[in-house]
Each structure stands twice: as structure tokens, then as C-alpha cells.
Amino acid sequence: MHRKIRKAVIPAAGFGTRMLPATKSIPKELLTIVDRPILDYIVAEAFASGIEHVVIVTGRMKSAIEDHFDHAFELDVSLRKGGKHAVADRLAKDTPGVGAVSFVRQQEARGLGHAIWSARHIVGDEPFAVLLPDMLMVAGEPCLKSMTGIYDRNGGNVIAVEKCRPEDAHKFGIVSLKPTGNGPLVNGLVEKPAPGTAPTNFFISGRYILQPEIFALLENQEPGAGGEIQLTDALVSLMGMQEIRPFEFAGQTFDCGSPAGFVGANLHMAMQRADIAEAIGHQIDALSMLARPGMGSKAA
Ligand code: UTP
């Protein structure tokens, strides 16, 4: 019997430079997909996957994140006074229970690995999940829930991977895999391989289940790419000690930390909403008649 995955770490202390100027004073993680902050979707995925305690790593200029997960007493009173009970009930339902979310500060944005290490005392000596809050992963069953299924059967570590076009492999962290009698294991990780050299076209996506030994590796990890403490470097060391299984995610992923992914996520999620899908559809139809920058003429 493997120890249950009870805790999830959500690193949210980065600068979000790809989304400037929006992220100059608003945390990237609170930018909205339709009318819900991105982080709300990620926290909801964690709880829907059986997580009991979410640890959000924040930093300077990110205190709005803590307020978002608090009970907004005055707002609740005001909404109910105005008869808006359905809205107040929805807000209450979406607010995690007392003690279910903790916050820890990463005093310096020294990289994803360092952000995860900042949560070590709250996680303690047990396996845990990591969800990257800018990766919105949409599927019938939440990505992390599918991963906990693999973990429950095998233990060890699990990372979500996705297939990219071979010609795009140089943009991602790519895994190599070795077959075993019990499914493939990750046996190599290479960040942004030179074009044509990638061992597979499976890239590491935004969800992980990790054993607590990763913390000691992160503690001693030298800065890697970009001068930052990288999770992938620590995973390479972990691979020599423990099994890492891939979970191939087959849903849709939006990198909401980039303008194109962010807009794509908004369109996708809006089209899933019965109350606005039709209106958005009309707007998309109207837009498709317009010229796009750089195309010179009207799109067909
Ligand atoms: P990203 O590299 O996507 O986020 O890290 P970023 O650094 O904020 O974005 P850009 O590249 O400048 O646009 C993935 C996740 O890790 C968190 C980020 O907040 C993001 O959610 N992160 C990154 C930290 O918490 N601390 C860090 O030092 C770096």
C-alpha cells in the first residue's frame, strides 16, 4: 500500500514576464479565464483529485492570491442583502475550507525547483503533487486524478507528458523512455534538445507526483539553465534512485503564461459555457472575416 497523496504544491512566485504588462501589478496566476482566475481552476483540479491540503508558493506582489482564497465576509453580506444568493452561494462553494490552503513565501524567485523546495516544511516527509498554475489541463478526468491512479498502483514518482510534433521538440523538456514489463519508465530528461536530436517527442507537462527525497536533491542542486534552480535537474538525479513513470495526458493543455495560450484558454473555456457559448461563437465568426496582422488580406 503506497502512502496517499494528500498535499499539492502550486508554485506561483514567478514574475510572469511573458505576460507583461498585465503582470506588472497583477499576479499571473490571478489573470482570468472567462470569469475565474487561472489559479482557481488549478486548485479545483487538486481537490477533485483527492488532495486535502494545497500549498501555494507566493512572493512579493502576490498577496492578492491569499485574499482570493479567503472568505469575503463583507461581499457575502452585500450580495445576500441585494438578493444575489446564487452568486454568494457559488463564491462560498468555490472557497476552500478552513486550513485547506496554506501559503509560503519564496523570498527570491530563484526558479521552479527552488519554489518547490520552499514548501518542504509544510509538505514534510511524504509524497506530494506539484501543479504548475499556468498550465490549464482540460480533460474529462482531471490530469492529476489520472496520475494518482498510476501512483496508487505503482508508487514512486509520476510525471505528466504530452506528445509534440517532432519538429517542435527543441522547444521543450523532452523525456526518454525505457520499456519494462510494467509499462515504460523515464530514463532520461533533456531540456530543449538541439533540433533533430530529441530521443522522443514526449515533453514534460505541468503535473508531477514526487517522493519527498526530491527536497534533499533540490537543496543541493546547483543553478542550471537561466541561472535558476531547475526541477528537471533534480529529477535527473532522482531518476538514478527511484522510478519515474510517465503519464501521457491526452486532453487539451493551454500554457496560460503566454499570450497565445492564454487567449486560447479563454476561447476554449468560454465555448464550454452554456450561458455565453452562442454569443462567443457569433463573435468568432465575425472576427474570422477580418484581416490578421501580417496576412495582408481578408482571411478566406
Ligand atoms: P514559469 O517559468 O512558467 O513562470 O514557471 P514565470 O517565471 O513566472 O514566467 P515567465 O517565463 O517570466 O513568463 C512555472 C511556474 O513556476 C512558478 C511560476 O509562478 C509559474 O507558475 N515559479 C517560477 C516560481 O514560483 N518561482 C520561481 O522562481 C520561478
XYZ file of C-alpha atoms and ligand atoms in Angstrom:
329
model
C 0.000 0.000 0.000
C 1.516 3.327 -1.062
C 1.183 6.447 1.051
C -1.734 8.578 -0.072
C -1.007 11.813 -1.949
C -2.546 14.320 0.451
C -0.707 17.541 -0.347
C -0.129 19.551 -3.500
C 2.342 22.376 -4.075
C 1.423 25.118 -6.527
C 4.407 27.381 -7.285
C 3.106 30.878 -8.024
C 6.024 33.164 -7.208
C 7.424 33.760 -10.704
C 7.468 37.151 -12.400
C 5.313 36.152 -15.380
C 7.425 38.224 -17.745
C 5.814 36.753 -20.864
C 2.530 38.342 -19.806
C 3.826 41.850 -19.097
C 2.481 44.478 -18.727
C -0.596 42.604 -17.333
C 1.602 41.000 -14.658
C 3.300 44.201 -13.520
C 0.922 44.510 -10.576
C -1.476 41.544 -11.010
C -0.175 38.040 -10.259
C -0.156 35.984 -13.469
C -1.996 33.252 -11.591
C -4.983 35.553 -10.990
C -5.485 36.566 -14.619
C -8.914 35.314 -15.573
C -10.015 32.549 -17.874
C -13.528 33.810 -18.657
C -14.532 34.960 -15.142
C -12.392 32.722 -12.926
C -8.727 33.207 -12.035
C -6.475 30.589 -13.612
C -5.386 29.519 -10.141
C -8.987 28.670 -9.202
C -9.125 26.029 -11.921
C -5.827 24.546 -10.720
C -6.827 24.449 -7.044
C -10.164 22.884 -8.083
C -8.254 20.217 -10.063
C -6.160 19.426 -6.975
C -9.188 18.967 -4.701
C -11.081 16.997 -7.386
C -8.073 14.651 -7.482
C -8.267 13.801 -3.785
C -5.785 16.397 -2.462
C -6.578 17.519 1.096
C -4.113 20.389 1.522
C -2.835 22.813 -1.104
C 0.370 24.774 -0.503
C 0.681 27.859 -2.688
C 4.164 29.337 -3.045
C 3.878 33.094 -3.378
C 6.243 36.047 -3.262
C 6.339 39.824 -3.326
C 3.414 41.464 -5.175
C 1.395 38.256 -4.851
C -0.627 38.903 -1.698
C -3.865 39.202 -3.726
C -3.618 35.424 -4.093
C -4.131 34.940 -0.344
C -7.107 37.307 -0.359
C -8.671 35.421 -3.229
C -8.829 32.209 -1.188
C -10.202 33.940 1.900
C -13.876 34.181 2.848
C -15.010 37.642 1.662
C -17.336 38.431 4.564
C -18.429 41.947 3.502
C -19.025 40.814 -0.073
C -21.128 37.892 1.101
C -23.307 40.169 3.274
C -23.696 42.720 0.496
C -24.605 40.099 -2.147
C -27.201 38.492 0.119
C -28.676 41.878 1.056
C -29.123 42.514 -2.664
C -30.833 39.132 -3.123
C -27.901 37.699 -5.113
C -27.914 34.443 -3.187
C -26.897 32.261 -6.132
C -23.697 34.290 -6.661
C -22.921 34.301 -2.930
C -23.512 30.543 -2.732
C -21.201 29.927 -5.683
C -18.434 32.012 -4.112
C -18.835 30.152 -0.825
C -18.779 26.781 -2.577
C -15.598 27.655 -4.500
C -13.737 28.862 -1.390
C -11.608 26.052 0.086
C -12.374 25.011 3.678
C -10.565 26.451 6.689
C -6.959 25.230 6.769
C -7.161 23.525 3.380
C -4.841 26.071 1.735
C -1.509 27.294 3.148
C 0.872 29.878 1.770
C 4.633 30.031 1.885
C 6.830 32.806 0.519
C 9.701 32.228 -1.846
C 11.705 35.324 -0.912
C 13.664 35.324 -4.157
C 12.422 33.962 -7.486
C 15.322 31.501 -7.932
C 13.500 29.061 -10.176
C 10.800 26.396 -10.145
C 12.944 23.895 -8.205
C 13.660 26.481 -5.526
C 9.947 27.385 -5.301
C 9.036 23.739 -4.656
C 11.844 23.409 -2.097
C 10.361 26.435 -0.259
C 7.351 24.241 0.623
C 9.426 21.415 2.194
C 8.486 22.083 5.813
C 4.768 22.125 5.076
C 4.908 19.006 2.901
C 7.170 17.092 5.304
C 8.256 13.513 4.693
C 5.502 12.315 2.377
C 4.876 12.065 -1.365
C 3.132 15.075 -2.844
C 1.824 16.563 -6.076
C 3.005 19.640 -7.969
C 0.680 21.540 -10.307
C 2.031 24.377 -12.440
C -0.633 27.051 -12.242
C -0.110 28.465 -15.708
C -0.770 25.093 -17.364
C -4.524 24.669 -17.722
C -5.086 20.985 -18.498
C -8.607 20.183 -19.630
C -9.902 16.610 -19.732
C -12.919 14.538 -18.669
C -10.946 13.198 -15.706
C -8.572 15.727 -14.102
C -4.958 15.092 -15.117
C -3.769 14.793 -11.513
C -6.527 12.293 -10.705
C -5.392 10.017 -13.551
C -1.828 10.324 -12.227
C -2.816 9.365 -8.683
C -4.382 6.217 -10.191
C -0.960 5.278 -11.643
C 0.746 6.167 -8.364
C -1.692 4.085 -6.309
C -0.831 1.020 -8.408
C 2.947 1.508 -8.601
C 4.214 4.040 -6.036
C 7.325 6.025 -6.979
C 7.128 9.236 -8.988
C 4.827 10.128 -11.881
C 5.170 12.974 -14.361
C 2.653 14.117 -16.963
C 3.979 14.093 -20.519
C 2.431 15.059 -23.819
C 3.268 14.423 -27.452
C 4.510 17.302 -29.556
C 5.276 17.437 -33.268
C 8.850 16.117 -33.748
C 9.854 19.462 -35.328
C 8.788 21.264 -32.111
C 10.718 19.016 -29.696
C 13.597 21.517 -29.409
C 11.251 23.939 -27.580
C 10.511 21.617 -24.628
C 11.913 19.452 -21.852
C 11.894 16.027 -23.507
C 11.918 12.624 -21.783
C 13.472 9.397 -22.963
C 11.691 6.208 -22.030
C 12.652 2.593 -21.472
C 10.109 -0.191 -21.772
C 9.648 -2.543 -18.812
C 7.279 -5.444 -18.149
C 5.191 -2.992 -16.142
C 4.953 -0.113 -18.631
C 7.557 2.497 -19.624
C 9.852 4.336 -17.194
C 11.505 7.702 -17.705
C 15.241 7.120 -18.084
C 16.409 10.492 -19.371
C 15.464 14.157 -19.481
C 16.870 16.750 -21.804
C 15.948 20.431 -21.805
C 15.398 21.909 -25.275
C 17.402 19.345 -27.302
C 19.114 20.602 -30.469
C 16.789 20.187 -33.487
C 16.747 16.609 -34.746
C 18.351 15.112 -31.603
C 15.334 14.594 -29.319
C 15.110 10.976 -28.081
C 11.264 11.075 -28.192
C 8.594 13.669 -28.860
C 7.164 13.427 -25.341
C 7.566 16.663 -23.419
C 7.157 17.233 -19.689
C 3.888 18.954 -18.984
C 2.629 20.692 -15.842
C 1.808 17.990 -13.274
C 4.060 15.838 -11.066
C 3.773 13.323 -8.227
C 7.040 13.307 -6.341
C 8.615 11.477 -3.430
C 9.951 13.683 -0.607
C 13.572 12.732 -1.422
C 13.359 15.398 -4.141
C 13.733 18.063 -1.425
C 17.266 16.964 -0.462
C 18.214 16.917 -4.137
C 16.779 20.404 -4.663
C 18.605 21.682 -1.588
C 21.953 20.715 -3.103
C 21.049 21.494 -6.695
C 23.397 23.905 -8.466
C 21.700 26.586 -10.596
C 21.086 25.325 -14.118
C 19.508 26.890 -17.227
C 18.924 30.634 -16.817
C 20.883 30.614 -13.536
C 17.807 29.111 -11.824
C 17.391 26.028 -9.634
C 15.619 23.741 -12.047
C 13.252 20.933 -11.121
C 14.315 18.954 -14.207
C 17.958 18.834 -12.992
C 16.816 17.371 -9.652
C 14.577 14.884 -11.496
C 17.610 13.614 -13.406
C 19.275 12.820 -10.047
C 16.050 11.312 -8.684
C 15.861 9.008 -11.700
C 19.026 7.235 -10.521
C 17.401 6.442 -7.155
C 13.706 5.884 -7.824
C 11.271 5.034 -10.592
C 9.642 7.846 -12.553
C 6.633 6.824 -14.602
C 5.211 8.886 -17.427
C 1.506 9.586 -17.676
C 0.565 10.538 -21.208
C -2.040 13.276 -20.924
C -4.432 13.152 -23.841
C -6.617 16.168 -23.045
C -6.037 19.766 -24.029
C -3.331 21.896 -22.434
C -3.111 25.672 -22.568
C 0.042 27.475 -21.470
C -1.719 30.456 -19.908
C 1.659 32.059 -19.166
C 1.937 33.009 -22.842
C -0.423 35.390 -24.697
C -1.464 32.813 -27.322
C -2.150 30.069 -24.757
C -3.987 32.497 -22.500
C -6.320 33.708 -25.249
C -6.793 30.121 -26.498
C -7.780 29.004 -22.979
C -10.300 31.819 -22.727
C -11.890 30.912 -26.047
C -11.955 27.210 -25.237
C -13.452 27.637 -21.773
C -15.949 30.239 -22.999
C -17.186 27.799 -25.642
C -17.835 25.227 -22.886
C -20.174 27.626 -21.095
C -23.846 27.198 -21.984
C -24.615 30.803 -20.934
C -22.145 32.500 -23.301
C -21.059 29.961 -25.935
C -23.512 31.142 -28.570
C -22.569 34.823 -28.217
C -18.860 33.989 -28.333
C -19.429 31.790 -31.391
C -21.016 34.742 -33.215
C -18.089 36.954 -32.289
C -15.576 34.385 -33.534
C -17.494 34.094 -36.821
C -17.390 37.886 -37.208
C -13.678 38.026 -36.356
C -12.759 35.322 -38.839
C -13.837 37.735 -41.605
C -11.194 40.261 -40.542
C -7.632 40.505 -41.831
C -4.937 39.205 -39.469
C -1.768 41.205 -38.862
C 0.850 40.252 -41.405
C -1.575 38.434 -43.713
C -2.241 41.397 -45.942
C -5.767 40.488 -46.997
C -9.025 39.183 -45.629
C -8.889 35.607 -44.380
C -10.981 33.267 -46.513
P 7.393 29.879 -15.444
O 8.786 29.998 -15.896
O 6.354 29.467 -16.415
O 6.863 31.219 -14.785
O 7.364 28.928 -14.177
P 7.448 32.658 -14.757
O 8.901 32.660 -14.449
O 6.556 33.400 -13.825
O 7.122 33.112 -16.247
P 7.925 33.934 -17.343
O 8.761 32.910 -18.059
O 8.700 35.006 -16.645
O 6.855 34.491 -18.227
C 6.353 27.954 -13.929
C 5.676 28.229 -12.587
O 6.638 28.298 -11.561
C 6.490 29.464 -10.781
C 5.780 30.472 -11.686
O 4.997 31.359 -10.884
C 4.942 29.571 -12.578
O 3.666 29.377 -12.025
N 7.809 29.962 -10.350
C 8.800 30.136 -11.253
C 8.001 30.234 -9.015
O 7.095 30.051 -8.168
N 9.219 30.710 -8.621
C 10.243 30.900 -9.492
O 11.343 31.317 -9.056
C 10.013 30.616 -10.848
